[in-house]
């Protein structure tokens, strides 16, 4: 039975399993980097491989997994597959998490520099 705490009902076991699977895919730094890059705009696999510094076959495999999970979509443009994130909520989650951690890292760097100078 789902608990209703603070006005929010607990999600079903199926929904939690789906969320865990999606987060599991994003637990890979390489796949997270791809979703981050695609959150900035659509791209083909060659440009993504250049941007994230990955080998083309590995990037293609990561994109296939993200696509199967529904986190990424693609469309054909001539001979190229163009990849994009079609779900604004996925973009929001990735941007908030990565942005927050980047801000913390920047804050820790500034704090360390201040401590070293004094």
Tab-separated table of N, CA, C and O in Angstrom:
chain	number	residue	atom	x	y	z
A	1	UNK	N	0.845	-1.191	0.000
A	1	UNK	CA	0.000	0.000	0.000
A	1	UNK	C	0.881	1.242	0.000
A	1	UNK	O	1.883	1.316	0.699
A	2	UNK	N	0.505	2.221	-0.784
A	2	UNK	CA	1.288	3.448	-0.901
A	2	UNK	C	0.997	4.378	0.264
A	2	UNK	O	-0.156	4.601	0.619
A	3	UNK	N	2.032	4.896	0.857
A	3	UNK	CA	1.880	5.842	1.958
A	3	UNK	C	1.646	7.232	1.404
A	3	UNK	O	2.152	7.585	0.340
A	4	UNK	N	0.856	8.008	2.130
A	4	UNK	CA	0.590	9.395	1.739
A	4	UNK	C	1.177	10.283	2.829
A	4	UNK	O	0.596	10.464	3.882
A	5	UNK	N	2.390	10.788	2.561
A	5	UNK	CA	3.092	11.593	3.555
A	5	UNK	C	3.291	12.997	2.992
A	5	UNK	O	3.831	13.156	1.899
A	6	UNK	N	2.862	13.985	3.739
A	6	UNK	CA	3.053	15.363	3.309
A	6	UNK	C	2.328	15.686	2.010
A	6	UNK	O	2.758	16.541	1.258
A	7	UNK	N	1.227	14.991	1.725
A	7	UNK	CA	0.448	15.276	0.529
A	7	UNK	C	0.946	14.565	-0.717
A	7	UNK	O	0.400	14.749	-1.792
A	8	UNK	N	1.992	13.766	-0.588
A	8	UNK	CA	2.526	13.032	-1.729
A	8	UNK	C	2.342	11.542	-1.500
A	8	UNK	O	2.780	11.008	-0.486
A	9	UNK	N	1.714	10.888	-2.458
A	9	UNK	CA	1.548	9.444	-2.374
A	9	UNK	C	2.799	8.772	-2.935
A	9	UNK	O	3.358	9.218	-3.940
A	10	UNK	N	3.228	7.710	-2.292
A	10	UNK	CA	4.385	6.982	-2.790
A	10	UNK	C	4.079	6.408	-4.169
A	10	UNK	O	2.995	5.895	-4.404
A	11	UNK	N	5.056	6.443	-5.072
A	11	UNK	CA	4.841	5.861	-6.396
A	11	UNK	C	4.775	4.334	-6.307
A	11	UNK	O	5.254	3.744	-5.339
A	12	UNK	N	4.227	3.735	-7.331
A	12	UNK	CA	4.128	2.277	-7.370
A	12	UNK	C	5.518	1.664	-7.500
A	12	UNK	O	6.477	2.320	-7.908
A	13	UNK	N	5.603	0.392	-7.195
A	13	UNK	CA	6.867	-0.332	-7.337
A	13	UNK	C	7.331	-0.312	-8.782
A	13	UNK	O	8.534	-0.213	-9.058
A	14	UNK	N	6.407	-0.388	-9.717
A	14	UNK	CA	6.759	-0.357	-11.142
A	14	UNK	C	7.381	0.978	-11.529
A	14	UNK	O	8.402	1.024	-12.221
A	15	UNK	N	6.811	2.069	-11.064
A	15	UNK	CA	7.355	3.393	-11.370
A	15	UNK	C	8.727	3.564	-10.732
A	15	UNK	O	9.648	4.087	-11.361
A	16	UNK	N	8.878	3.113	-9.500
A	16	UNK	CA	10.184	3.205	-8.848
A	16	UNK	C	11.231	2.378	-9.580
A	16	UNK	O	12.382	2.809	-9.717
A	17	UNK	N	10.846	1.205	-10.077
A	17	UNK	CA	11.779	0.369	-10.834
A	17	UNK	C	12.185	1.054	-12.136
A	17	UNK	O	13.356	1.017	-12.532
A	18	UNK	N	11.234	1.692	-12.803
A	18	UNK	CA	11.548	2.413	-14.040
A	18	UNK	C	12.484	3.593	-13.758
A	18	UNK	O	13.428	3.839	-14.506
A	19	UNK	N	12.230	4.316	-12.683
A	19	UNK	CA	13.088	5.446	-12.318
A	19	UNK	C	14.487	4.959	-11.970
A	19	UNK	O	15.485	5.557	-12.390
A	20	UNK	N	14.575	3.858	-11.230
A	20	UNK	CA	15.880	3.307	-10.870
A	20	UNK	C	16.652	2.884	-12.114
A	20	UNK	O	17.862	3.106	-12.205
A	21	UNK	N	15.957	2.312	-13.081
A	21	UNK	CA	16.617	1.909	-14.325
A	21	UNK	C	17.141	3.129	-15.074
A	21	UNK	O	18.264	3.120	-15.588
A	22	UNK	N	16.344	4.191	-15.131
A	22	UNK	CA	16.779	5.417	-15.810
A	22	UNK	C	17.967	6.033	-15.093
A	22	UNK	O	18.961	6.415	-15.724
A	23	UNK	N	17.904	6.107	-13.761
A	23	UNK	CA	19.035	6.648	-13.011
A	23	UNK	C	20.250	5.741	-13.144
A	23	UNK	O	21.386	6.214	-13.156
A	24	UNK	N	20.029	4.443	-13.240
A	24	UNK	CA	21.128	3.508	-13.438
A	24	UNK	C	21.870	3.784	-14.735
A	24	UNK	O	23.098	3.749	-14.787
A	25	UNK	N	21.129	4.076	-15.794
A	25	UNK	CA	21.768	4.426	-17.062
A	25	UNK	C	22.548	5.720	-16.936
A	25	UNK	O	23.625	5.863	-17.502
A	26	UNK	N	22.019	6.667	-16.188
A	26	UNK	CA	22.701	7.947	-16.016
A	26	UNK	C	23.840	7.866	-15.001
A	26	UNK	O	24.585	8.830	-14.843
A	27	UNK	N	23.985	6.725	-14.329
A	27	UNK	CA	25.077	6.546	-13.386
A	27	UNK	C	26.420	6.373	-14.096
A	27	UNK	O	27.459	6.460	-13.467
A	28	UNK	N	26.391	6.157	-15.383
A	28	UNK	CA	27.611	6.091	-16.185
A	28	UNK	C	28.020	7.517	-16.547
A	28	UNK	O	27.226	8.274	-17.114
A	29	UNK	N	29.254	7.874	-16.220
A	29	UNK	CA	29.724	9.227	-16.534
A	29	UNK	C	29.659	9.499	-18.034
A	29	UNK	O	29.315	10.607	-18.454
A	30	UNK	N	29.954	8.489	-18.843
A	30	UNK	CA	29.922	8.675	-20.300
A	30	UNK	C	28.499	8.967	-20.786
A	30	UNK	O	28.275	9.885	-21.583
A	31	UNK	N	27.528	8.193	-20.292
A	31	UNK	CA	26.133	8.423	-20.725
A	31	UNK	C	25.599	9.744	-20.168
A	31	UNK	O	24.872	10.466	-20.851
A	32	UNK	N	25.971	10.068	-18.942
A	32	UNK	CA	25.541	11.343	-18.373
A	32	UNK	C	26.104	12.499	-19.187
A	32	UNK	O	25.407	13.475	-19.464
A	33	UNK	N	27.360	12.384	-19.610
A	33	UNK	CA	27.979	13.421	-20.439
A	33	UNK	C	27.226	13.558	-21.764
A	33	UNK	O	26.995	14.677	-22.248
A	34	UNK	N	26.819	12.439	-22.354
A	34	UNK	CA	26.056	12.489	-23.605
A	34	UNK	C	24.713	13.184	-23.412
A	34	UNK	O	24.325	14.030	-24.217
A	35	UNK	N	24.015	12.841	-22.337
A	35	UNK	CA	22.723	13.495	-22.083
A	35	UNK	C	22.937	14.980	-21.809
A	35	UNK	O	22.169	15.822	-22.280
A	36	UNK	N	24.000	15.313	-21.073
A	36	UNK	CA	24.323	16.726	-20.817
A	36	UNK	C	24.548	17.463	-22.134
A	36	UNK	O	24.011	18.545	-22.360
A	37	UNK	N	25.348	16.869	-23.022
A	37	UNK	CA	25.635	17.494	-24.312
A	37	UNK	C	24.352	17.640	-25.126
A	37	UNK	O	24.117	18.691	-25.739
A	38	UNK	N	23.512	16.612	-25.126
A	38	UNK	CA	22.267	16.682	-25.896
A	38	UNK	C	21.254	17.637	-25.268
A	38	UNK	O	20.385	18.154	-25.963
A	39	UNK	N	21.369	17.874	-23.967
A	39	UNK	CA	20.506	18.862	-23.320
A	39	UNK	C	20.820	20.272	-23.826
A	39	UNK	O	19.977	21.163	-23.782
A	40	UNK	N	22.051	20.455	-24.336
A	40	UNK	CA	22.444	21.758	-24.882
A	40	UNK	C	21.985	21.916	-26.331
A	40	UNK	O	21.945	23.019	-26.850
A	41	UNK	N	21.681	20.792	-26.993
A	41	UNK	CA	21.220	20.836	-28.377
A	41	UNK	C	21.467	19.518	-29.080
A	41	UNK	O	22.331	18.736	-28.675
A	42	UNK	N	20.721	19.279	-30.121
A	42	UNK	CA	20.823	18.010	-30.840
A	42	UNK	C	22.153	17.887	-31.576
A	42	UNK	O	22.814	18.887	-31.848
A	43	UNK	N	22.525	16.624	-31.867
A	43	UNK	CA	23.818	16.386	-32.499
A	43	UNK	C	23.840	14.996	-33.118
A	43	UNK	O	23.049	14.125	-32.748
A	44	UNK	N	24.789	14.786	-34.029
A	44	UNK	CA	24.990	13.443	-34.563
A	44	UNK	C	26.088	12.752	-33.754
A	44	UNK	O	26.764	13.365	-32.924
A	45	UNK	N	26.246	11.453	-33.990
A	45	UNK	CA	27.156	10.653	-33.174
A	45	UNK	C	28.608	11.098	-33.333
A	45	UNK	O	29.382	11.071	-32.367
A	46	UNK	N	28.994	11.534	-34.529
A	46	UNK	CA	30.381	11.961	-34.750
A	46	UNK	C	30.718	13.183	-33.905
A	46	UNK	O	31.753	13.221	-33.226
A	47	UNK	N	29.835	14.174	-33.916
A	47	UNK	CA	30.078	15.378	-33.109
A	47	UNK	C	30.019	15.074	-31.613
A	47	UNK	O	30.782	15.636	-30.830
A	48	UNK	N	29.107	14.168	-31.225
A	48	UNK	CA	29.033	13.791	-29.812
A	48	UNK	C	30.313	13.095	-29.367
A	48	UNK	O	30.829	13.378	-28.281
A	49	UNK	N	30.825	12.197	-30.201
A	49	UNK	CA	32.071	11.494	-29.851
A	49	UNK	C	33.219	12.489	-29.694
A	49	UNK	O	34.019	12.380	-28.766
A	50	UNK	N	33.293	13.474	-30.588
A	50	UNK	CA	34.322	14.505	-30.476
A	50	UNK	C	34.144	15.308	-29.191
A	50	UNK	O	35.114	15.603	-28.494
A	51	UNK	N	32.906	15.670	-28.886
A	51	UNK	CA	32.643	16.515	-27.726
A	51	UNK	C	32.959	15.806	-26.418
A	51	UNK	O	33.552	16.404	-25.516
A	52	UNK	N	32.555	14.547	-26.306
A	52	UNK	CA	32.744	13.849	-25.033
A	52	UNK	C	34.053	13.080	-24.979
A	52	UNK	O	34.390	12.509	-23.951
A	53	UNK	N	34.794	13.060	-26.088
A	53	UNK	CA	36.087	12.397	-26.111
A	53	UNK	C	35.996	10.884	-26.094
A	53	UNK	O	36.884	10.219	-25.569
A	54	UNK	N	34.926	10.356	-26.673
A	54	UNK	CA	34.750	8.909	-26.700
A	54	UNK	C	34.964	8.337	-28.089
A	54	UNK	O	34.902	9.057	-29.085
A	55	UNK	N	35.224	7.048	-28.130
A	55	UNK	CA	35.348	6.364	-29.411
A	55	UNK	C	33.957	6.237	-30.031
A	55	UNK	O	32.968	6.025	-29.321
A	56	UNK	N	33.893	6.372	-31.333
A	56	UNK	CA	32.620	6.350	-32.048
A	56	UNK	C	31.784	5.109	-31.732
A	56	UNK	O	30.590	5.251	-31.420
A	57	UNK	N	32.349	3.885	-31.763
A	57	UNK	CA	31.525	2.714	-31.451
A	57	UNK	C	30.967	2.725	-30.023
A	57	UNK	O	29.820	2.352	-29.795
A	58	UNK	N	31.769	3.190	-29.069
A	58	UNK	CA	31.315	3.245	-27.680
A	58	UNK	C	30.200	4.263	-27.519
A	58	UNK	O	29.194	4.001	-26.842
A	59	UNK	N	30.350	5.427	-28.143
A	59	UNK	CA	29.315	6.463	-28.069
A	59	UNK	C	28.029	5.949	-28.712
A	59	UNK	O	26.931	6.149	-28.174
A	60	UNK	N	28.140	5.255	-29.827
A	60	UNK	CA	26.964	4.684	-30.483
A	60	UNK	C	26.247	3.699	-29.566
A	60	UNK	O	25.018	3.694	-29.494
A	61	UNK	N	27.007	2.874	-28.861
A	61	UNK	CA	26.401	1.916	-27.939
A	61	UNK	C	25.713	2.614	-26.773
A	61	UNK	O	24.611	2.230	-26.372
A	62	UNK	N	26.340	3.637	-26.233
A	62	UNK	CA	25.718	4.398	-25.144
A	62	UNK	C	24.425	5.049	-25.628
A	62	UNK	O	23.409	5.027	-24.925
A	63	UNK	N	24.451	5.633	-26.818
A	63	UNK	CA	23.250	6.267	-27.363
A	63	UNK	C	22.132	5.245	-27.581
A	63	UNK	O	20.960	5.540	-27.330
A	64	UNK	N	22.490	4.048	-28.025
A	64	UNK	CA	21.486	3.001	-28.226
A	64	UNK	C	20.810	2.640	-26.908
A	64	UNK	O	19.581	2.477	-26.854
A	65	UNK	N	21.586	2.548	-25.833
A	65	UNK	CA	21.016	2.237	-24.516
A	65	UNK	C	20.111	3.368	-24.034
A	65	UNK	O	19.024	3.125	-23.502
A	66	UNK	N	20.567	4.596	-24.194
A	66	UNK	CA	19.761	5.745	-23.785
A	66	UNK	C	18.470	5.826	-24.600
A	66	UNK	O	17.416	6.183	-24.072
A	67	UNK	N	18.569	5.469	-25.864
A	67	UNK	CA	17.399	5.491	-26.745
A	67	UNK	C	16.401	4.412	-26.332
A	67	UNK	O	15.194	4.671	-26.256
A	68	UNK	N	16.885	3.200	-26.050
A	68	UNK	CA	16.008	2.116	-25.607
A	68	UNK	C	15.283	2.468	-24.313
A	68	UNK	O	14.148	2.066	-24.105
A	69	UNK	N	15.943	3.206	-23.454
A	69	UNK	CA	15.344	3.611	-22.181
A	69	UNK	C	14.386	4.785	-22.337
A	69	UNK	O	13.712	5.164	-21.384
A	70	UNK	N	14.345	5.387	-23.517
A	70	UNK	CA	13.455	6.520	-23.740
A	70	UNK	C	14.002	7.844	-23.257
A	70	UNK	O	13.284	8.832	-23.193
A	71	UNK	N	15.295	7.880	-22.906
A	71	UNK	CA	15.896	9.132	-22.444
A	71	UNK	C	16.360	9.998	-23.609
A	71	UNK	O	16.512	11.209	-23.463
A	72	UNK	N	16.618	9.370	-24.746
A	72	UNK	CA	17.115	10.048	-25.944
A	72	UNK	C	16.298	9.559	-27.136
A	72	UNK	O	15.852	8.410	-27.149
A	73	UNK	N	16.093	10.424	-28.094
A	73	UNK	CA	15.428	10.039	-29.347
A	73	UNK	C	16.337	10.422	-30.502
A	73	UNK	O	17.322	11.123	-30.323
A	74	UNK	N	15.964	9.965	-31.701
A	74	UNK	CA	16.743	10.327	-32.877
A	74	UNK	C	15.823	10.460	-34.079
A	74	UNK	O	14.699	9.967	-34.083
A	75	UNK	N	16.357	11.136	-35.072
A	75	UNK	CA	15.665	11.261	-36.357
A	75	UNK	C	16.722	11.204	-37.446
A	75	UNK	O	17.896	11.500	-37.210
A	76	UNK	N	16.331	10.793	-38.606
A	76	UNK	CA	17.262	10.676	-39.719
A	76	UNK	C	17.275	11.982	-40.501
A	76	UNK	O	16.245	12.564	-40.779
A	77	UNK	N	18.487	12.431	-40.818
A	77	UNK	CA	18.709	13.583	-41.701
A	77	UNK	C	19.677	13.117	-42.774
A	77	UNK	O	20.885	13.079	-42.537
A	78	UNK	N	19.151	12.728	-43.915
A	78	UNK	CA	20.005	12.165	-44.952
A	78	UNK	C	20.590	10.861	-44.470
A	78	UNK	O	19.862	9.947	-44.101
A	79	UNK	N	21.901	10.769	-44.430
A	79	UNK	CA	22.581	9.556	-43.966
A	79	UNK	C	22.898	9.603	-42.478
A	79	UNK	O	23.397	8.625	-41.916
A	80	UNK	N	22.653	10.716	-41.826
A	80	UNK	CA	23.010	10.884	-40.412
A	80	UNK	C	21.806	10.662	-39.503
A	80	UNK	O	20.686	10.996	-39.855
A	81	UNK	N	22.086	10.124	-38.326
A	81	UNK	CA	21.101	10.070	-37.251
A	81	UNK	C	21.378	11.261	-36.347
A	81	UNK	O	22.507	11.449	-35.889
A	82	UNK	N	20.365	12.057	-36.107
A	82	UNK	CA	20.486	13.196	-35.205
A	82	UNK	C	19.828	12.822	-33.884
A	82	UNK	O	18.665	12.428	-33.852
A	83	UNK	N	20.576	12.949	-32.806
A	83	UNK	CA	20.094	12.584	-31.474
A	83	UNK	C	19.680	13.828	-30.703
A	83	UNK	O	20.267	14.898	-30.863
A	84	UNK	N	18.674	13.652	-29.837
A	84	UNK	CA	18.189	14.764	-29.026
A	84	UNK	C	17.466	14.216	-27.805
A	84	UNK	O	17.045	13.058	-27.782
A	85	UNK	N	17.339	15.058	-26.785
A	85	UNK	CA	16.551	14.730	-25.602
A	85	UNK	C	15.193	15.368	-25.819
A	85	UNK	O	15.090	16.591	-25.958
A	86	UNK	N	14.175	14.533	-25.871
A	86	UNK	CA	12.832	15.005	-26.188
A	86	UNK	C	12.009	15.335	-24.944
A	86	UNK	O	10.948	15.888	-25.042
A	87	UNK	N	12.516	14.994	-23.780
A	87	UNK	CA	11.764	15.170	-22.540
A	87	UNK	C	12.381	16.309	-21.725
A	87	UNK	O	13.480	16.172	-21.187
A	88	UNK	N	11.674	17.433	-21.623
A	88	UNK	CA	12.243	18.568	-20.883
A	88	UNK	C	12.507	18.250	-19.411
A	88	UNK	O	13.389	18.838	-18.795
A	89	UNK	N	11.774	17.291	-18.844
A	89	UNK	CA	12.007	16.927	-17.451
A	89	UNK	C	13.347	16.221	-17.270
A	89	UNK	O	14.037	16.424	-16.274
A	90	UNK	N	13.737	15.406	-18.243
A	90	UNK	CA	15.049	14.756	-18.191
A	90	UNK	C	16.141	15.819	-18.259
A	90	UNK	O	17.116	15.779	-17.507
A	91	UNK	N	15.959	16.787	-19.149
A	91	UNK	CA	16.925	17.888	-19.272
A	91	UNK	C	17.025	18.632	-17.947
A	91	UNK	O	18.128	18.913	-17.466
A	92	UNK	N	15.895	18.910	-17.325
A	92	UNK	CA	15.886	19.639	-16.058
A	92	UNK	C	16.620	18.866	-14.974
A	92	UNK	O	17.457	19.430	-14.253
A	93	UNK	N	16.328	17.570	-14.845
A	93	UNK	CA	16.980	16.754	-13.808
A	93	UNK	C	18.492	16.755	-14.007
A	93	UNK	O	19.259	16.960	-13.055
A	94	UNK	N	18.945	16.533	-15.232
A	94	UNK	CA	20.384	16.480	-15.503
A	94	UNK	C	21.024	17.841	-15.254
A	94	UNK	O	22.073	17.931	-14.612
A	95	UNK	N	20.414	18.899	-15.744
A	95	UNK	CA	20.985	20.240	-15.547
A	95	UNK	C	21.051	20.619	-14.080
A	95	UNK	O	22.046	21.186	-13.619
A	96	UNK	N	19.999	20.316	-13.323
A	96	UNK	CA	19.994	20.667	-11.896
A	96	UNK	C	21.077	19.880	-11.157
A	96	UNK	O	21.863	20.459	-10.401
A	97	UNK	N	21.135	18.570	-11.379
A	97	UNK	CA	22.107	17.748	-10.656
A	97	UNK	C	23.539	18.135	-11.015
A	97	UNK	O	24.361	18.392	-10.129
A	98	UNK	N	23.853	18.183	-12.292
A	98	UNK	CA	25.221	18.502	-12.708
A	98	UNK	C	25.561	19.944	-12.331
A	98	UNK	O	26.657	20.226	-11.837
A	99	UNK	N	24.635	20.849	-12.536
A	99	UNK	CA	24.874	22.253	-12.196
A	99	UNK	C	25.121	22.448	-10.715
A	99	UNK	O	26.024	23.193	-10.315
A	100	UNK	N	24.342	21.756	-9.882
A	100	UNK	CA	24.505	21.872	-8.435
A	100	UNK	C	25.860	21.334	-7.994
A	100	UNK	O	26.558	21.934	-7.186
A	101	UNK	N	26.246	20.191	-8.548
A	101	UNK	CA	27.536	19.607	-8.181
A	101	UNK	C	28.696	20.460	-8.688
A	101	UNK	O	29.715	20.597	-8.003
A	102	UNK	N	28.544	21.044	-9.864
A	102	UNK	CA	29.584	21.933	-10.389
A	102	UNK	C	29.716	23.172	-9.509
A	102	UNK	O	30.828	23.624	-9.208
A	103	UNK	N	28.590	23.718	-9.064
A	103	UNK	CA	28.626	24.894	-8.189
A	103	UNK	C	29.294	24.551	-6.857
A	103	UNK	O	30.072	25.347	-6.325
A	104	UNK	N	28.995	23.374	-6.325
A	104	UNK	CA	29.644	22.954	-5.078
A	104	UNK	C	31.149	22.819	-5.266
A	104	UNK	O	31.927	23.204	-4.404
A	105	UNK	N	31.544	22.234	-6.399
A	105	UNK	CA	32.975	22.069	-6.677
A	105	UNK	C	33.651	23.423	-6.806
A	105	UNK	O	34.753	23.618	-6.302
A	106	UNK	N	32.999	24.362	-7.480
A	106	UNK	CA	33.556	25.712	-7.614
A	106	UNK	C	33.658	26.389	-6.256
A	106	UNK	O	34.651	27.041	-5.956
A	107	UNK	N	32.645	26.213	-5.419
A	107	UNK	CA	32.663	26.790	-4.078
A	107	UNK	C	33.768	26.200	-3.226
A	107	UNK	O	34.445	26.901	-2.483
A	108	UNK	N	33.991	24.902	-3.358
A	108	UNK	CA	35.059	24.250	-2.596
A	108	UNK	C	36.419	24.747	-3.074
A	108	UNK	O	37.332	24.942	-2.267
A	109	UNK	N	36.560	24.992	-4.388
A	109	UNK	CA	37.822	25.508	-4.924
A	109	UNK	C	38.097	26.905	-4.403
A	109	UNK	O	39.211	27.224	-4.011
A	110	UNK	N	37.069	27.744	-4.387
A	110	UNK	CA	37.224	29.112	-3.887
A	110	UNK	C	37.566	29.083	-2.402
A	110	UNK	O	38.456	29.795	-1.940
A	111	UNK	N	36.885	28.205	-1.653
A	111	UNK	CA	37.149	28.086	-0.222
A	111	UNK	C	38.577	27.611	0.036
A	111	UNK	O	39.261	28.136	0.908
A	112	UNK	N	39.055	26.659	-0.743
A	112	UNK	CA	40.421	26.153	-0.585
A	112	UNK	C	41.434	27.235	-0.904
A	112	UNK	O	42.457	27.366	-0.224
A	113	UNK	N	41.167	28.046	-1.947
A	113	UNK	CA	42.082	29.129	-2.304
A	113	UNK	C	42.146	30.190	-1.206
A	113	UNK	O	43.216	30.699	-0.898
A	114	UNK	N	41.007	30.502	-0.612
A	114	UNK	CA	40.997	31.503	0.461
A	114	UNK	C	41.770	30.995	1.662
A	114	UNK	O	42.498	31.749	2.310
A	115	UNK	N	41.609	29.701	1.988
A	115	UNK	CA	42.315	29.107	3.112
A	115	UNK	C	43.820	29.062	2.881
A	115	UNK	O	44.605	29.200	3.806
A	116	UNK	N	44.243	28.875	1.645
A	116	UNK	CA	45.656	28.767	1.331
A	116	UNK	C	46.349	30.119	1.376
A	116	UNK	O	47.539	30.200	1.614
A	117	UNK	N	45.595	31.184	1.173
A	117	UNK	CA	46.212	32.505	1.113
A	117	UNK	C	46.356	33.178	2.452
A	117	UNK	O	47.036	34.185	2.580
A	118	UNK	N	45.752	32.630	3.492
A	118	UNK	CA	45.677	33.373	4.690
A	118	UNK	C	46.489	32.986	5.806
A	118	UNK	O	46.854	33.544	6.711
